[in-house]
Short mmCIF file of C-alpha atoms in Angstrom, two decimals:
data_model
loop_
_atom_site.label_atom_id
_atom_site.label_comp_id
_atom_site.label_asym_id
_atom_site.label_seq_id
_atom_site.Cartn_x
_atom_site.Cartn_y
_atom_site.Cartn_z
CA MET A 1 44.03 -29.37 -16.81
CA LYS A 2 46.52 -31.73 -15.23
CA PRO A 3 45.35 -35.12 -13.95
CA ASN A 4 44.33 -35.00 -10.29
CA SER A 5 44.15 -31.21 -10.35
CA PRO A 6 42.08 -29.74 -7.52
CA LYS A 7 38.40 -29.10 -8.11
CA ILE A 8 36.01 -26.59 -6.61
CA SER A 9 32.83 -27.14 -4.64
CA ILE A 10 30.72 -23.98 -4.80
CA VAL A 11 28.67 -23.53 -1.61
CA ILE A 12 25.68 -21.15 -1.74
CA PRO A 13 23.64 -20.69 1.47
CA VAL A 14 20.02 -19.75 0.74
CA LEU A 15 16.78 -18.84 2.45
CA ASN A 16 13.87 -17.80 0.23
CA GLU A 17 16.05 -16.82 -2.72
CA GLU A 18 13.68 -17.68 -5.57
CA GLN A 19 14.30 -14.25 -7.12
CA ASN A 20 18.05 -14.87 -7.38
CA ILE A 21 18.84 -18.57 -7.46
CA SER A 22 18.10 -19.14 -11.15
CA LYS A 23 20.14 -16.08 -12.12
CA ILE A 24 23.23 -17.09 -10.17
CA LEU A 25 23.16 -20.72 -11.28
CA THR A 26 22.76 -19.72 -14.94
CA TYR A 27 25.58 -17.23 -14.55
CA LEU A 28 27.94 -19.73 -12.93
CA SER A 29 27.36 -22.22 -15.72
CA ALA A 30 28.07 -19.62 -18.40
CA ASN A 31 31.18 -18.17 -16.76
CA SER A 32 33.08 -21.26 -15.61
CA THR A 33 34.00 -24.68 -16.91
CA SER A 34 33.11 -28.15 -15.72
CA ASN A 35 36.83 -28.94 -15.86
CA TYR A 36 37.30 -27.09 -12.59
CA ILE A 37 33.89 -27.29 -10.89
CA GLU A 38 33.16 -30.44 -8.92
CA GLU A 39 29.65 -29.41 -7.87
CA ILE A 40 27.37 -26.57 -6.88
CA LEU A 41 25.86 -27.10 -3.43
CA VAL A 42 22.82 -25.00 -2.57
CA VAL A 43 22.40 -25.22 1.20
CA ASP A 44 18.83 -24.41 2.15
CA GLY A 45 17.98 -23.14 5.60
CA GLY A 46 14.24 -23.76 5.40
CA SER A 47 12.90 -21.84 2.40
CA ASN A 48 9.14 -21.72 1.99
CA ASP A 49 9.19 -20.44 -1.59
CA ASN A 50 10.41 -22.04 -4.84
CA THR A 51 14.14 -21.76 -4.10
CA VAL A 52 14.74 -25.50 -3.75
CA SER A 53 12.78 -26.59 -6.81
CA LEU A 54 14.45 -23.93 -8.96
CA ALA A 55 17.91 -24.95 -7.72
CA LEU A 56 17.21 -28.56 -8.62
CA ASP A 57 15.85 -27.55 -12.03
CA TYR A 58 19.10 -25.72 -12.77
CA GLY A 59 21.26 -28.70 -11.86
CA ALA A 60 22.48 -27.83 -8.39
CA THR A 61 22.69 -30.30 -5.52
CA VAL A 62 20.44 -29.21 -2.65
CA ILE A 63 21.45 -29.87 0.94
CA TYR A 64 19.25 -29.08 3.93
CA SER A 65 20.55 -27.41 7.05
CA PRO A 66 19.28 -25.66 10.16
CA LYS A 67 18.75 -21.95 9.52
CA GLY A 68 21.77 -19.71 10.02
CA ARG A 69 24.47 -18.83 7.54
CA ALA A 70 27.34 -20.23 9.63
CA LYS A 71 25.49 -23.53 10.07
CA GLN A 72 24.62 -23.66 6.38
CA LEU A 73 28.18 -22.92 5.28
CA ASN A 74 29.58 -25.58 7.61
CA THR A 75 27.01 -28.08 6.35
CA GLY A 76 27.98 -27.37 2.75
CA ALA A 77 31.65 -27.79 3.58
CA LYS A 78 30.95 -31.10 5.32
CA PHE A 79 29.31 -32.60 2.24
CA ALA A 80 31.61 -30.99 -0.35
CA LYS A 81 33.58 -33.38 -2.55
CA GLY A 82 36.00 -30.80 -3.97
CA SER A 83 39.35 -30.03 -2.40
CA ILE A 84 38.59 -26.30 -2.70
CA LEU A 85 35.55 -24.64 -1.15
CA TYR A 86 34.12 -21.50 -2.75
CA PHE A 87 31.56 -19.74 -0.55
CA LEU A 88 29.26 -17.50 -2.54
CA HIS A 89 26.12 -15.47 -1.84
CA ALA A 90 23.12 -15.96 -4.09
CA ASP A 91 23.18 -12.30 -5.18
CA THR A 92 26.92 -12.06 -5.86
CA PHE A 93 28.33 -12.68 -9.33
CA PRO A 94 32.04 -13.62 -9.60
CA PRO A 95 34.26 -12.57 -12.52
CA LYS A 96 34.38 -14.59 -15.72
CA ASN A 97 36.60 -17.67 -15.41
CA PHE A 98 36.58 -17.28 -11.63
CA ASP A 99 37.15 -21.01 -11.29
CA LYS A 100 40.39 -20.95 -13.26
CA LEU A 101 41.55 -17.88 -11.31
CA ILE A 102 40.99 -19.73 -8.04
CA ILE A 103 42.69 -22.91 -9.26
CA ASN A 104 45.71 -20.88 -10.38
CA GLU A 105 46.07 -19.34 -6.92
CA VAL A 106 45.78 -22.66 -5.11
CA GLN A 107 48.38 -24.19 -7.41
CA LYS A 108 50.68 -21.35 -6.30
CA ARG A 109 49.91 -22.39 -2.70
CA ASN A 110 47.76 -19.35 -2.05
CA ASN A 111 45.24 -21.45 -0.18
CA VAL A 112 42.68 -18.82 0.82
CA GLY A 113 41.47 -15.58 -0.65
CA SER A 114 38.70 -13.48 -2.08
CA PHE A 115 37.92 -11.18 -4.97
CA GLN A 116 37.48 -7.43 -4.76
CA LEU A 117 33.97 -6.00 -4.58
CA LYS A 118 31.87 -3.91 -6.95
CA PHE A 119 28.29 -3.01 -6.10
CA ASP A 120 25.71 -3.07 -8.89
CA THR A 121 25.23 0.69 -8.60
CA ASN A 122 26.81 3.96 -9.69
CA SER A 123 26.72 5.23 -6.10
CA THR A 124 30.03 6.94 -5.34
CA PHE A 125 29.43 6.32 -1.64
CA LEU A 126 29.05 2.55 -1.96
CA ASN A 127 31.73 2.16 -4.59
CA PHE A 128 34.20 3.86 -2.26
CA PHE A 129 33.65 0.98 0.16
CA GLY A 130 33.99 -1.41 -2.77
CA TRP A 131 37.32 0.24 -3.63
CA LEU A 132 38.58 -0.43 -0.09
CA THR A 133 38.32 -4.19 -0.68
CA ARG A 134 41.54 -4.10 -2.72
CA ILE A 135 43.38 -3.51 0.56
CA ASN A 136 44.66 -6.76 2.05
CA LEU A 137 43.54 -6.26 5.64
CA SER A 138 40.97 -8.38 7.48
CA ILE A 139 38.88 -5.27 8.29
CA CYS A 140 38.34 -4.85 4.52
CA ARG A 141 36.96 -8.36 4.04
CA GLY A 142 33.37 -9.57 4.03
CA GLY A 143 31.17 -12.37 2.77
CA ASP A 144 29.88 -10.36 -0.20
CA GLN A 145 33.36 -10.62 -1.76
CA SER A 146 33.01 -14.42 -1.81
CA LEU A 147 35.71 -16.63 -0.31
CA TYR A 148 37.75 -19.54 -1.58
CA ILE A 149 39.69 -21.79 0.77
CA THR A 150 41.15 -25.27 0.52
CA LYS A 151 39.09 -27.79 2.44
CA LYS A 152 42.22 -28.79 4.33
CA LEU A 153 42.77 -25.26 5.63
CA PHE A 154 39.06 -24.85 6.35
CA LEU A 155 39.11 -27.93 8.58
CA GLU A 156 42.33 -26.81 10.26
CA THR A 157 40.67 -23.52 11.22
CA ASP A 158 37.53 -25.28 12.56
CA GLY A 159 35.18 -23.66 10.05
CA PHE A 160 32.61 -20.99 10.85
CA ASN A 161 31.68 -20.30 14.45
CA GLU A 162 27.99 -21.19 14.66
CA ASN A 163 27.49 -18.95 17.69
CA TYR A 164 27.54 -16.02 15.25
CA ILE A 165 24.11 -15.43 13.71
CA ILE A 166 25.63 -12.42 11.92
CA TYR A 167 29.29 -11.47 11.36
CA GLU A 168 30.23 -15.13 10.88
CA ASP A 169 32.26 -14.44 7.74
CA ASN A 170 34.24 -11.60 9.32
CA GLU A 171 34.98 -13.63 12.44
CA PHE A 172 36.15 -16.59 10.37
CA ILE A 173 38.33 -14.50 8.07
CA ARG A 174 39.99 -12.77 11.03
CA ARG A 175 41.04 -16.20 12.32
CA VAL A 176 42.26 -17.23 8.87
CA TYR A 177 44.46 -14.11 8.61
CA LYS A 178 46.24 -15.22 11.78
CA VAL A 179 47.29 -18.61 10.39
CA SER A 180 47.66 -18.15 6.65
CA ASN A 181 48.60 -15.72 3.92
CA PHE A 182 45.43 -14.26 2.42
CA THR A 183 45.16 -13.45 -1.30
CA VAL A 184 43.05 -10.62 -2.70
CA LEU A 185 42.64 -11.31 -6.40
CA PRO A 186 42.72 -8.27 -8.74
CA PHE A 187 39.28 -9.07 -10.16
CA LYS A 188 35.85 -8.04 -8.94
CA VAL A 189 32.65 -9.75 -7.96
CA LYS A 190 29.47 -7.74 -8.50
CA THR A 191 26.99 -7.84 -5.66
CA SER A 192 23.47 -6.56 -5.12
CA THR A 193 22.66 -3.38 -3.21
CA ARG A 194 19.24 -4.69 -2.19
CA ARG A 195 19.87 -4.31 1.54
CA TYR A 196 21.10 -0.75 1.03
CA ASP A 197 18.09 0.05 -1.15
CA GLU A 198 15.78 -1.16 1.61
CA LYS A 199 17.44 0.57 4.56
CA GLY A 200 19.31 3.50 3.03
CA LYS A 201 22.96 3.52 1.98
CA ILE A 202 24.44 5.79 4.65
CA ILE A 203 22.42 4.52 7.62
CA LEU A 204 23.06 0.85 6.81
CA GLN A 205 26.80 1.42 6.30
CA TYR A 206 26.84 3.29 9.61
CA HIS A 207 25.26 0.33 11.41
CA PHE A 208 27.73 -2.07 9.80
CA GLY A 209 30.53 0.19 11.04
CA VAL A 210 29.12 0.10 14.57
CA ILE A 211 29.03 -3.70 14.45
CA HIS A 212 32.70 -3.77 13.38
CA LEU A 213 33.55 -1.40 16.24
CA LYS A 214 31.59 -3.40 18.80
CA ASN A 215 33.40 -6.56 17.72
CA TYR A 216 36.77 -4.79 17.95
CA LEU A 217 35.90 -3.66 21.48
CA GLY A 218 35.13 -7.23 22.52
CA ALA A 219 31.41 -7.68 21.99
CA GLY A 220 30.46 -11.33 21.56
CA PRO A 221 28.06 -12.86 19.04
CA GLU A 222 24.97 -12.29 21.23
CA LYS A 223 25.57 -8.55 21.57
CA LEU A 224 26.32 -8.18 17.86
CA TYR A 225 23.11 -9.98 16.95
CA ASP A 226 21.12 -7.93 19.46
CA TYR A 227 22.33 -4.72 17.81
CA TYR A 228 21.55 -6.15 14.36
CA LYS A 229 18.01 -7.06 15.42
CA ARG A 230 17.35 -3.61 16.87
CA LYS A 231 18.92 -1.49 14.14
CA ILE A 232 18.96 -3.46 10.89
CA ALA A 233 16.52 -6.37 10.94
CA VAL A 234 13.50 -4.25 11.92
#
């Protein structure tokens, strides 16, 4: 690695993730190198389980934030020391050497991007939607794919809109597409189907589609969250 090469701050928002936090932190350590990783920031939104103690045990830095993924992500970005931010969910596992892949893209001035998505299932239905993530359109993006962005560009785009309780990643990425080239790397993250297992694959994907449509038709964050509360969170 060249002197003064950029380094990555991994930002993981959590709330009661004791079942996943040890797994993801162990995985990140085994599939990256300290040459490229500045720090792993676990941003806790008020967990009442063992998430925080486990994160500390596995060497992460814990930051406390008001509850809400947008608020937690912005808090992590604020405290991050690295010049590259990598936003990651606690149940999403990036490809091996993900850190070097991200560094390579930034050094080519591809300052924002994501990986493609693979669900941890053999479901043809869900993996079709995973396949769509290879298409470089904002409608095909989502937080489960993880997101890297230079801190400079993140600040220039004003970060996540904290009015969005849900859909914060999609709203942010849509703004990013308007001001920057977006890179979709030809490697896959693997993410959990736990929400689909709880609610049902087809019905949950349907509700996500309705939320996308409502946003396209002009619904604001309050209406999107109201729909989410009535149809998904129950």
